[in-house]
Amino acid sequence: MRMVDLIEKKRDGKELNTEEIQYIINGYTDGSIPDYQVSALTMAIFFQGMTEKERADLTMAMVESGDQIDLTAIEGIKVDKHSTGGVGDTTTLVLGPLVAAVGVPVAKMSGRGLGHTGGTIDKLEAVPGFHVEIENEEFIRLVNENKLAVIGQSGNLTPADKKLYSLRDVTATVNSIPLIASSIMSKKIAAGADAIVLDVKTGAGAFMKSLDDSKALAQAMVNIGNNVGRKTMAVISDMSQPLGFAIGNALEVKEAIDTLRGEGPKDLTDLCLALGSHMVYLANKASTLEEARQKLEEAIKNGSALKSFKTFLQSQGGDASVVDDPDTLPKAKYVVELPAKEEGYVSEIVADAVGTAAMWLGAGRATKESQIDLAVGLELRKKMGDFVKQGESLVTIHSNQEDIEKVKEKLYESISLSKENVVAPTLIHGEIT
Ligand code: URA
Ligand code: CA
């Protein structure tokens, strides 16, 4: 087989077969096929697309390029949740303990990564003592015992995807639905999930800004999952404004605790119940979605969701007293309100820009080397559709720097007010199966 012939085949819009895709991915991973040939191929894919069979083959070839996590020692159906990323998305922190409380095993592998706030691991590390440096056997034991554990990402998961993603990043080929879908799905499948619930965000703060693109990406991922034998479904959820109120690490832990207690923001609660119901249903812990939802609501009401969070924190070295006394979480030196300059209805909160403001405070990493400040971040006081009086707070800023003029300016730019009544955006735009 010659790579040049395969590039030509794809350039001319023909379908690559399983062996050809394996040849490309193996050769690229071991270095025998150079970057310039793979760049040409990804550009051909960008324009010609990929068939369903090619997408499934590409996903599995990337899964097989590195380690695959074996979760067979964990009893039950392992359901993973993946979000395509947004601003202040506290769902993972809530969903883990919530679905674990009704018996769904959650074996979560998480990363740190870049962005507006830290990843799930960073957020959890705001709890004093909590750590993810545990051995594989301990991880499995904890999931069997408590139904929930979190471990850091293994070094050699989907190396082909790592290489391909870096290449796409500098060749203007990130934005291809078959390539995005297989990239995301390869990581979930290598991490050992039996079933996958996807939270595909849509709107200004999302990777996919338009509803049509979000639906197409969701459908592409769902089809890949189902074609390779993993039950997969997707919820399309709104990210035109940040989810919940808190954007920041310790602040989001506090928000997750409030939500598990039944006192969280309505949008975050509703989304967690929607995603959680699908997880419980796919794990065969309920025979209908309605029954799944009732079980989750009951777990919040009777305190078992909160208890599950405590047990989880404790089992990984964390100080579980933060659950009853969130004051022991890291706190910022300065807590400053952002007063509305005039009255009106909140008509826009540009999620991306608000996330950037949080990152400037130190809540997230701009580069891999950046240090995260777990204490800082933002708490929205108003969401789209709310009325605000002049002088009333729009946002509470938690900062360890005294000079936050730039942050304030950014926030004023990102929040728009209107004299006219504003309807809050729909939270869930659809489900894809
Ligand atoms: N996120 C991924 O993991 N892969 C992509 O290709 C795009 C976003
Ligand atoms: Ca939030």
CSV table of C-alpha atoms and ligand atoms in Angstrom, one decimal:
chain,number,residue,atom,x,y,z
A,1,MET,CA,0.0,0.0,0.0
A,2,ARG,CA,1.2,3.5,-0.7
A,3,MET,CA,0.0,6.6,1.2
A,4,VAL,CA,0.0,8.7,-2.0
A,5,ASP,CA,-2.6,6.4,-3.6
A,6,LEU,CA,-4.8,6.6,-0.5
A,7,ILE,CA,-4.6,10.4,-0.5
A,8,GLU,CA,-5.6,10.4,-4.2
A,9,LYS,CA,-8.5,8.0,-3.5
A,10,LYS,CA,-9.9,10.3,-0.8
A,11,ARG,CA,-9.3,13.4,-2.9
A,12,ASP,CA,-11.4,11.9,-5.6
A,13,GLY,CA,-14.3,11.2,-3.2
A,14,LYS,CA,-13.9,7.4,-2.9
A,15,GLU,CA,-14.3,5.4,0.3
A,16,LEU,CA,-11.3,4.1,2.1
A,17,ASN,CA,-11.6,0.5,3.4
A,18,THR,CA,-10.8,-0.8,6.9
A,19,GLU,CA,-7.3,-2.0,6.1
A,20,GLU,CA,-6.4,1.3,4.4
A,21,ILE,CA,-7.5,3.3,7.4
A,22,GLN,CA,-5.6,1.1,9.7
A,23,TYR,CA,-2.5,1.4,7.5
A,24,ILE,CA,-2.7,5.2,7.7
A,25,ILE,CA,-3.2,5.4,11.4
A,26,ASN,CA,-0.6,2.8,12.3
A,27,GLY,CA,1.9,4.4,9.9
A,28,TYR,CA,1.2,7.9,11.3
A,29,THR,CA,1.5,6.7,14.9
A,30,ASP,CA,4.8,4.9,14.4
A,31,GLY,CA,6.2,7.8,12.3
A,32,SER,CA,6.6,6.0,9.0
A,33,ILE,CA,4.0,8.2,7.3
A,34,PRO,CA,5.1,11.9,7.5
A,35,ASP,CA,3.0,14.9,8.6
A,36,TYR,CA,2.8,16.3,5.1
A,37,GLN,CA,1.0,13.3,3.7
A,38,VAL,CA,-1.4,13.2,6.6
A,39,SER,CA,-2.0,16.9,6.2
A,40,ALA,CA,-3.0,16.4,2.6
A,41,LEU,CA,-5.3,13.5,3.6
A,42,THR,CA,-7.0,15.5,6.4
A,43,MET,CA,-7.6,18.4,3.9
A,44,ALA,CA,-9.1,15.9,1.4
A,45,ILE,CA,-11.3,14.6,4.3
A,46,PHE,CA,-12.3,18.2,5.1
A,47,PHE,CA,-13.7,18.6,1.6
A,48,GLN,CA,-14.9,15.1,0.8
A,49,GLY,CA,-16.2,14.0,4.2
A,50,MET,CA,-16.2,10.4,5.3
A,51,THR,CA,-18.8,7.7,5.1
A,52,GLU,CA,-20.3,6.1,8.3
A,53,LYS,CA,-18.1,3.1,7.8
A,54,GLU,CA,-15.0,5.2,7.4
A,55,ARG,CA,-15.8,7.1,10.6
A,56,ALA,CA,-16.2,4.0,12.6
A,57,ASP,CA,-13.0,2.5,11.1
A,58,LEU,CA,-11.1,5.7,11.9
A,59,THR,CA,-12.4,5.8,15.4
A,60,MET,CA,-11.4,2.2,16.1
A,61,ALA,CA,-8.0,2.6,14.5
A,62,MET,CA,-7.3,5.5,16.8
A,63,VAL,CA,-8.6,3.5,19.8
A,64,GLU,CA,-6.2,0.7,18.9
A,65,SER,CA,-3.2,3.0,18.5
A,66,GLY,CA,-2.6,3.0,22.3
A,67,ASP,CA,-3.8,1.7,25.7
A,68,GLN,CA,-7.4,0.6,26.2
A,69,ILE,CA,-8.7,0.7,29.7
A,70,ASP,CA,-10.1,-2.6,30.9
A,71,LEU,CA,-13.1,-1.9,33.2
A,72,THR,CA,-14.5,-5.5,33.0
A,73,ALA,CA,-13.7,-6.0,36.7
A,74,ILE,CA,-16.3,-3.4,37.5
A,75,GLU,CA,-19.8,-4.8,38.0
A,76,GLY,CA,-22.5,-3.4,35.9
A,77,ILE,CA,-22.8,-1.3,32.7
A,78,LYS,CA,-20.2,1.5,32.8
A,79,VAL,CA,-21.8,4.7,31.4
A,80,ASP,CA,-19.6,7.6,30.6
A,81,LYS,CA,-20.7,11.2,30.0
A,82,HIS,CA,-18.9,13.6,27.7
A,83,SER,CA,-19.5,17.3,27.2
A,84,THR,CA,-18.2,19.1,24.2
A,85,GLY,CA,-17.2,21.9,26.5
A,86,GLY,CA,-18.6,25.2,27.7
A,87,VAL,CA,-18.2,27.8,30.3
A,88,GLY,CA,-18.8,27.1,34.0
A,89,ASP,CA,-20.0,23.6,33.1
A,90,THR,CA,-20.4,22.0,36.5
A,91,THR,CA,-22.3,19.0,35.3
A,92,THR,CA,-19.6,16.3,35.8
A,93,LEU,CA,-19.1,17.2,39.5
A,94,VAL,CA,-22.9,16.8,40.1
A,95,LEU,CA,-23.6,13.8,37.8
A,96,GLY,CA,-20.9,11.5,39.2
A,97,PRO,CA,-22.2,11.4,42.8
A,98,LEU,CA,-25.8,11.7,41.6
A,99,VAL,CA,-26.0,8.7,39.3
A,100,ALA,CA,-23.6,6.7,41.7
A,101,ALA,CA,-26.3,7.2,44.4
A,102,VAL,CA,-28.8,5.2,42.3
A,103,GLY,CA,-26.3,2.5,41.6
A,104,VAL,CA,-24.7,3.4,38.3
A,105,PRO,CA,-20.9,2.7,38.3
A,106,VAL,CA,-18.9,5.8,37.4
A,107,ALA,CA,-15.3,5.1,36.6
A,108,LYS,CA,-14.1,8.5,35.5
A,109,MET,CA,-10.9,9.2,33.9
A,110,SER,CA,-10.3,12.9,33.7
A,111,GLY,CA,-7.7,15.5,32.7
A,112,ARG,CA,-6.6,19.0,33.5
A,113,GLY,CA,-6.3,20.7,30.1
A,114,LEU,CA,-6.6,24.3,29.1
A,115,GLY,CA,-9.5,26.6,29.2
A,116,HIS,CA,-11.6,29.1,31.1
A,117,THR,CA,-11.6,27.0,34.3
A,118,GLY,CA,-9.7,23.9,35.3
A,119,GLY,CA,-10.8,20.4,34.3
A,120,THR,CA,-12.7,18.1,36.6
A,121,ILE,CA,-9.5,17.1,38.5
A,122,ASP,CA,-8.5,20.7,39.1
A,123,LYS,CA,-11.9,21.5,40.4
A,124,LEU,CA,-11.9,18.5,42.8
A,125,GLU,CA,-8.5,19.4,44.0
A,126,ALA,CA,-10.1,22.5,45.6
A,127,VAL,CA,-11.2,20.1,48.3
A,128,PRO,CA,-8.3,19.9,50.7
A,129,GLY,CA,-6.4,16.6,50.5
A,130,PHE,CA,-8.3,15.2,47.5
A,131,HIS,CA,-6.1,13.5,45.0
A,132,VAL,CA,-6.4,11.3,41.9
A,133,GLU,CA,-3.0,9.6,42.1
A,134,ILE,CA,-4.3,6.1,42.8
A,135,GLU,CA,-3.3,2.7,41.4
A,136,ASN,CA,-5.6,1.0,38.9
A,137,GLU,CA,-6.5,-1.8,41.3
A,138,GLU,CA,-7.5,0.8,43.9
A,139,PHE,CA,-9.6,2.7,41.3
A,140,ILE,CA,-11.5,-0.5,40.4
A,141,ARG,CA,-12.0,-1.4,44.0
A,142,LEU,CA,-13.4,2.1,44.8
A,143,VAL,CA,-15.8,2.0,41.9
A,144,ASN,CA,-17.1,-1.4,43.0
A,145,GLU,CA,-17.4,-0.3,46.6
A,146,ASN,CA,-18.7,3.3,46.2
A,147,LYS,CA,-19.8,3.3,42.5
A,148,LEU,CA,-17.6,6.4,41.9
A,149,ALA,CA,-13.9,7.1,41.6
A,150,VAL,CA,-11.8,9.5,39.5
A,151,ILE,CA,-8.3,8.8,38.2
A,152,GLY,CA,-5.9,10.9,36.1
A,153,GLN,CA,-5.6,10.2,32.4
A,154,SER,CA,-3.2,7.4,31.4
A,155,GLY,CA,-0.2,8.5,29.5
A,156,ASN,CA,-0.8,6.5,26.3
A,157,LEU,CA,-4.5,6.8,25.5
A,158,THR,CA,-5.2,7.3,21.7
A,159,PRO,CA,-1.7,8.6,20.7
A,160,ALA,CA,-2.9,8.7,17.1
A,161,ASP,CA,-5.6,11.2,18.1
A,162,LYS,CA,-3.0,13.4,19.9
A,163,LYS,CA,-0.8,13.6,16.9
A,164,LEU,CA,-3.6,14.1,14.4
A,165,TYR,CA,-5.3,16.8,16.5
A,166,SER,CA,-2.0,18.8,16.8
A,167,LEU,CA,-1.6,18.5,13.0
A,168,ARG,CA,-5.2,19.5,12.3
A,169,ASP,CA,-4.7,22.5,14.6
A,170,VAL,CA,-2.0,24.0,12.3
A,171,THR,CA,-3.5,22.9,8.9
A,172,ALA,CA,-7.0,24.4,9.3
A,173,THR,CA,-8.6,21.0,9.4
A,174,VAL,CA,-10.0,21.0,13.0
A,175,ASN,CA,-13.4,22.0,11.9
A,176,SER,CA,-14.5,18.8,10.1
A,177,ILE,CA,-17.4,16.9,11.6
A,178,PRO,CA,-16.1,13.4,10.8
A,179,LEU,CA,-12.7,14.2,12.3
A,180,ILE,CA,-14.1,15.9,15.4
A,181,ALA,CA,-16.6,13.1,16.0
A,182,SER,CA,-14.0,10.3,15.7
A,183,SER,CA,-11.5,12.2,17.8
A,184,ILE,CA,-13.9,12.6,20.7
A,185,MET,CA,-15.4,9.1,20.4
A,186,SER,CA,-12.0,7.4,20.2
A,187,LYS,CA,-11.0,8.8,23.6
A,188,LYS,CA,-14.3,7.7,25.3
A,189,ILE,CA,-14.1,4.2,23.8
A,190,ALA,CA,-10.4,3.7,24.8
A,191,ALA,CA,-11.4,4.8,28.3
A,192,GLY,CA,-13.6,1.7,28.6
A,193,ALA,CA,-17.2,3.0,28.5
A,194,ASP,CA,-19.9,0.5,27.6
A,195,ALA,CA,-22.4,3.2,27.0
A,196,ILE,CA,-22.0,7.0,26.4
A,197,VAL,CA,-24.2,10.0,27.0
A,198,LEU,CA,-23.0,13.1,25.1
A,199,ASP,CA,-23.8,16.6,26.1
A,200,VAL,CA,-23.3,18.6,22.9
A,201,LYS,CA,-23.3,22.3,23.6
A,202,THR,CA,-24.7,24.9,21.2
A,203,GLY,CA,-24.5,28.7,21.1
A,204,ALA,CA,-22.0,31.5,21.5
A,205,GLY,CA,-19.9,29.7,24.2
A,206,ALA,CA,-19.8,26.4,22.5
A,207,PHE,CA,-17.5,24.8,20.0
A,208,MET,CA,-20.4,24.6,17.6
A,209,LYS,CA,-22.2,27.9,17.5
A,210,SER,CA,-25.2,27.0,15.3
A,211,LEU,CA,-27.9,24.5,16.2
A,212,ASP,CA,-27.6,22.8,12.8
A,213,ASP,CA,-23.9,22.2,13.3
A,214,SER,CA,-24.4,21.0,16.9
A,215,LYS,CA,-27.0,18.5,15.7
A,216,ALA,CA,-24.8,17.2,12.9
A,217,LEU,CA,-21.9,16.7,15.3
A,218,ALA,CA,-24.1,14.9,17.8
A,219,GLN,CA,-25.6,12.6,15.1
A,220,ALA,CA,-22.1,11.8,13.8
A,221,MET,CA,-20.9,10.8,17.3
A,222,VAL,CA,-24.0,8.9,18.2
A,223,ASN,CA,-23.7,6.9,14.9
A,224,ILE,CA,-20.1,6.1,15.5
A,225,GLY,CA,-20.8,4.9,19.1
A,226,ASN,CA,-23.7,2.7,18.0
A,227,ASN,CA,-21.8,1.4,15.0
A,228,VAL,CA,-18.9,0.2,17.1
A,229,GLY,CA,-21.1,-1.5,19.7
A,230,ARG,CA,-21.4,1.2,22.4
A,231,LYS,CA,-24.9,2.4,23.2
A,232,THR,CA,-24.7,6.2,22.6
A,233,MET,CA,-27.1,9.1,22.7
A,234,ALA,CA,-26.8,12.9,22.8
A,235,VAL,CA,-28.5,15.8,24.4
A,236,ILE,CA,-28.1,19.2,22.7
A,237,SER,CA,-27.9,21.8,25.4
A,238,ASP,CA,-27.7,25.6,25.5
A,239,MET,CA,-24.4,27.4,25.9
A,240,SER,CA,-25.4,30.8,24.7
A,241,GLN,CA,-24.8,31.9,28.3
A,242,PRO,CA,-22.7,30.1,31.0
A,243,LEU,CA,-24.4,27.2,32.8
A,244,GLY,CA,-25.3,27.8,36.4
A,245,PHE,CA,-23.9,30.7,38.3
A,246,ALA,CA,-20.4,29.7,39.2
A,247,ILE,CA,-17.3,29.8,36.9
A,248,GLY,CA,-14.2,28.9,38.8
A,249,ASN,CA,-12.9,25.8,40.6
A,250,ALA,CA,-13.7,26.1,44.3
A,251,LEU,CA,-16.8,28.1,43.3
A,252,GLU,CA,-18.0,25.2,41.1
A,253,VAL,CA,-17.4,22.7,43.8
A,254,LYS,CA,-19.7,24.8,46.1
A,255,GLU,CA,-22.2,25.0,43.3
A,256,ALA,CA,-22.1,21.2,42.8
A,257,ILE,CA,-22.7,20.7,46.6
A,258,ASP,CA,-25.7,23.1,46.4
A,259,THR,CA,-27.1,21.2,43.4
A,260,LEU,CA,-26.7,17.8,45.1
A,261,ARG,CA,-28.6,19.3,48.1
A,262,GLY,CA,-31.4,20.4,45.8
A,263,GLU,CA,-30.6,24.1,46.1
A,264,GLY,CA,-28.6,24.6,42.9
A,265,PRO,CA,-29.3,26.8,39.9
A,266,LYS,CA,-32.3,25.7,37.9
A,267,ASP,CA,-30.5,25.3,34.5
A,268,LEU,CA,-27.7,23.2,36.0
A,269,THR,CA,-30.2,21.1,38.0
A,270,ASP,CA,-32.4,20.5,35.0
A,271,LEU,CA,-29.5,19.6,32.7
A,272,CYS,CA,-28.0,17.2,35.3
A,273,LEU,CA,-31.4,15.5,35.7
A,274,ALA,CA,-31.8,15.2,31.9
A,275,LEU,CA,-28.3,13.8,31.3
A,276,GLY,CA,-28.5,11.7,34.5
A,277,SER,CA,-31.8,10.1,33.5
A,278,HIS,CA,-30.2,8.9,30.2
A,279,MET,CA,-27.2,7.5,32.1
A,280,VAL,CA,-29.4,5.6,34.6
A,281,TYR,CA,-31.5,4.3,31.8
A,282,LEU,CA,-28.6,3.1,29.6
A,283,ALA,CA,-27.1,1.4,32.7
A,284,ASN,CA,-30.3,-0.6,33.1
A,285,LYS,CA,-31.0,0.9,36.5
A,286,ALA,CA,-34.5,2.0,35.4
A,287,SER,CA,-36.9,0.7,32.8
A,288,THR,CA,-38.1,4.1,31.6
A,289,LEU,CA,-36.6,7.6,31.5
A,290,GLU,CA,-39.3,8.8,33.8
A,291,GLU,CA,-38.5,6.2,36.4
A,292,ALA,CA,-34.8,7.1,36.0
A,293,ARG,CA,-35.6,10.8,36.7
A,294,GLN,CA,-37.7,10.0,39.7
A,295,LYS,CA,-34.9,7.9,41.2
A,296,LEU,CA,-32.5,10.9,40.7
A,297,GLU,CA,-34.9,13.4,42.2
A,298,GLU,CA,-35.4,11.0,45.2
A,299,ALA,CA,-31.6,10.7,45.7
A,300,ILE,CA,-31.4,14.5,45.9
A,301,LYS,CA,-34.4,14.7,48.3
A,302,ASN,CA,-33.3,11.9,50.7
A,303,GLY,CA,-29.7,13.1,50.9
A,304,SER,CA,-28.1,10.0,49.3
A,305,ALA,CA,-26.6,12.0,46.4
A,306,LEU,CA,-24.9,14.3,48.9
A,307,LYS,CA,-23.7,11.3,50.9
A,308,SER,CA,-22.3,9.7,47.8
A,309,PHE,CA,-20.3,12.9,47.2
A,310,LYS,CA,-18.9,12.8,50.8
A,311,THR,CA,-17.9,9.1,50.5
A,312,PHE,CA,-16.2,9.7,47.2
A,313,LEU,CA,-14.2,12.7,48.5
A,314,GLN,CA,-13.2,10.8,51.6
A,315,SER,CA,-12.1,7.7,49.7
A,316,GLN,CA,-9.6,9.7,47.7
A,317,GLY,CA,-8.2,11.6,50.6
A,318,GLY,CA,-10.4,14.6,50.5
A,319,ASP,CA,-11.8,16.5,53.5
A,320,ALA,CA,-15.5,15.7,53.3
A,321,SER,CA,-16.4,18.3,55.8
A,322,VAL,CA,-16.5,20.8,52.9
A,323,VAL,CA,-19.9,19.4,52.0
A,324,ASP,CA,-21.5,20.7,55.2
A,325,ASP,CA,-19.1,23.6,55.6
A,326,PRO,CA,-18.1,25.0,52.2
A,327,ASP,CA,-16.2,27.8,54.0
A,328,THR,CA,-13.2,25.5,54.2
A,329,LEU,CA,-12.8,25.6,50.4
A,330,PRO,CA,-10.1,28.0,49.1
A,331,LYS,CA,-11.2,31.6,49.3
A,332,ALA,CA,-10.1,34.7,47.3
A,333,LYS,CA,-8.8,37.8,49.1
A,334,TYR,CA,-11.1,40.2,47.3
A,335,VAL,CA,-14.8,39.7,46.7
A,336,VAL,CA,-16.1,42.6,44.6
A,337,GLU,CA,-19.6,43.2,43.1
A,338,LEU,CA,-20.1,44.4,39.5
A,339,PRO,CA,-23.0,46.9,39.7
A,340,ALA,CA,-25.4,47.4,36.7
A,341,LYS,CA,-24.9,50.8,35.2
A,342,GLU,CA,-28.6,51.1,34.3
A,343,GLU,CA,-31.7,49.1,34.8
A,344,GLY,CA,-33.0,46.5,32.3
A,345,TYR,CA,-33.6,42.9,31.3
A,346,VAL,CA,-30.4,40.9,30.8
A,347,SER,CA,-30.5,40.1,27.0
A,348,GLU,CA,-27.0,38.6,26.5
A,349,ILE,CA,-24.2,37.0,28.6
A,350,VAL,CA,-21.5,36.1,26.1
A,351,ALA,CA,-20.3,32.8,27.6
A,352,ASP,CA,-16.9,32.9,25.9
A,353,ALA,CA,-16.1,36.4,27.0
A,354,VAL,CA,-17.2,35.7,30.6
A,355,GLY,CA,-15.0,32.6,30.5
A,356,THR,CA,-12.0,34.6,29.4
A,357,ALA,CA,-12.6,37.1,32.3
A,358,ALA,CA,-12.5,34.1,34.7
A,359,MET,CA,-9.3,32.9,33.1
A,360,TRP,CA,-7.7,36.3,33.5
A,361,LEU,CA,-8.4,36.1,37.2
A,362,GLY,CA,-6.5,32.8,37.2
A,363,ALA,CA,-9.4,30.3,37.3
A,364,GLY,CA,-8.1,28.6,34.1
A,365,ARG,CA,-4.9,28.0,32.2
A,366,ALA,CA,-4.0,30.0,29.1
A,367,THR,CA,-1.0,27.7,28.4
A,368,LYS,CA,0.0,24.3,29.7
A,369,GLU,CA,2.5,26.0,32.1
A,370,SER,CA,0.0,28.4,33.7
A,371,GLN,CA,-0.7,28.0,37.4
A,372,ILE,CA,-4.4,27.7,38.3
A,373,ASP,CA,-5.8,29.7,41.3
A,374,LEU,CA,-8.5,27.4,42.7
A,375,ALA,CA,-10.1,30.2,44.8
A,376,VAL,CA,-10.9,32.7,42.1
A,377,GLY,CA,-13.7,33.1,39.6
A,378,LEU,CA,-17.1,34.6,39.0
A,379,GLU,CA,-20.6,34.1,40.3
A,380,LEU,CA,-23.3,35.4,38.1
A,381,ARG,CA,-26.0,37.2,40.0
A,382,LYS,CA,-28.3,37.5,37.0
A,383,LYS,CA,-29.0,35.3,34.0
A,384,MET,CA,-30.7,36.0,30.6
A,385,GLY,CA,-34.3,37.2,31.1
A,386,ASP,CA,-33.7,38.5,34.6
A,387,PHE,CA,-34.5,42.1,35.5
A,388,VAL,CA,-31.7,44.1,37.1
A,389,LYS,CA,-32.0,47.5,38.8
A,390,GLN,CA,-29.4,50.2,38.4
A,391,GLY,CA,-26.6,49.6,41.0
A,392,GLU,CA,-27.7,46.0,41.6
A,393,SER,CA,-24.9,43.4,41.2
A,394,LEU,CA,-24.6,41.6,37.9
A,395,VAL,CA,-21.6,39.4,39.0
A,396,THR,CA,-19.6,38.8,42.1
A,397,ILE,CA,-15.9,38.7,41.3
A,398,HIS,CA,-13.6,36.6,43.4
A,399,SER,CA,-10.0,37.7,42.9
A,400,ASN,CA,-6.6,37.5,44.5
A,401,GLN,CA,-5.4,40.5,42.5
A,402,GLU,CA,-6.4,44.0,43.7
A,403,ASP,CA,-6.5,45.5,40.2
A,404,ILE,CA,-9.4,44.0,38.3
A,405,GLU,CA,-10.3,46.9,36.0
A,406,LYS,CA,-9.6,44.8,32.8
A,407,VAL,CA,-11.9,42.0,34.1
A,408,LYS,CA,-14.7,44.4,35.0
A,409,GLU,CA,-14.5,46.0,31.6
A,410,LYS,CA,-14.6,42.6,29.9
A,411,LEU,CA,-17.7,41.7,31.9
A,412,TYR,CA,-19.5,44.9,31.1
A,413,GLU,CA,-18.8,44.3,27.5
A,414,SER,CA,-20.2,40.7,27.7
A,415,ILE,CA,-23.4,41.5,29.5
A,416,SER,CA,-26.1,43.4,27.6
A,417,LEU,CA,-29.3,44.9,29.0
A,418,SER,CA,-32.5,45.7,27.2
A,419,LYS,CA,-35.4,47.9,28.0
A,420,GLU,CA,-37.7,45.2,26.6
A,421,ASN,CA,-38.7,42.0,28.3
A,422,VAL,CA,-36.3,39.1,27.3
A,423,VAL,CA,-37.2,35.5,27.1
A,424,ALA,CA,-34.6,33.2,28.7
A,425,PRO,CA,-33.1,30.7,26.1
A,426,THR,CA,-34.3,27.2,25.9
A,427,LEU,CA,-32.0,24.9,27.9
A,428,ILE,CA,-32.4,21.6,25.9
A,429,HIS,CA,-32.6,21.9,22.2
A,430,GLY,CA,-33.1,18.3,21.4
A,431,GLU,CA,-32.0,14.7,21.8
A,432,ILE,CA,-30.3,12.6,19.2
A,433,THR,CA,-30.4,8.8,19.3
B,1,URA,N1,-12.2,18.0,20.8
B,1,URA,C1,-11.6,16.9,20.5
B,1,URA,O1,-11.3,16.1,21.4
B,1,URA,N2,-11.3,16.6,19.2
B,1,URA,C2,-11.6,17.4,18.2
B,1,URA,O2,-11.3,17.1,17.1
B,1,URA,C3,-12.2,18.6,18.5
B,1,URA,C4,-12.5,18.9,19.8
B,2,CA,CA,-21.4,26.6,36.7
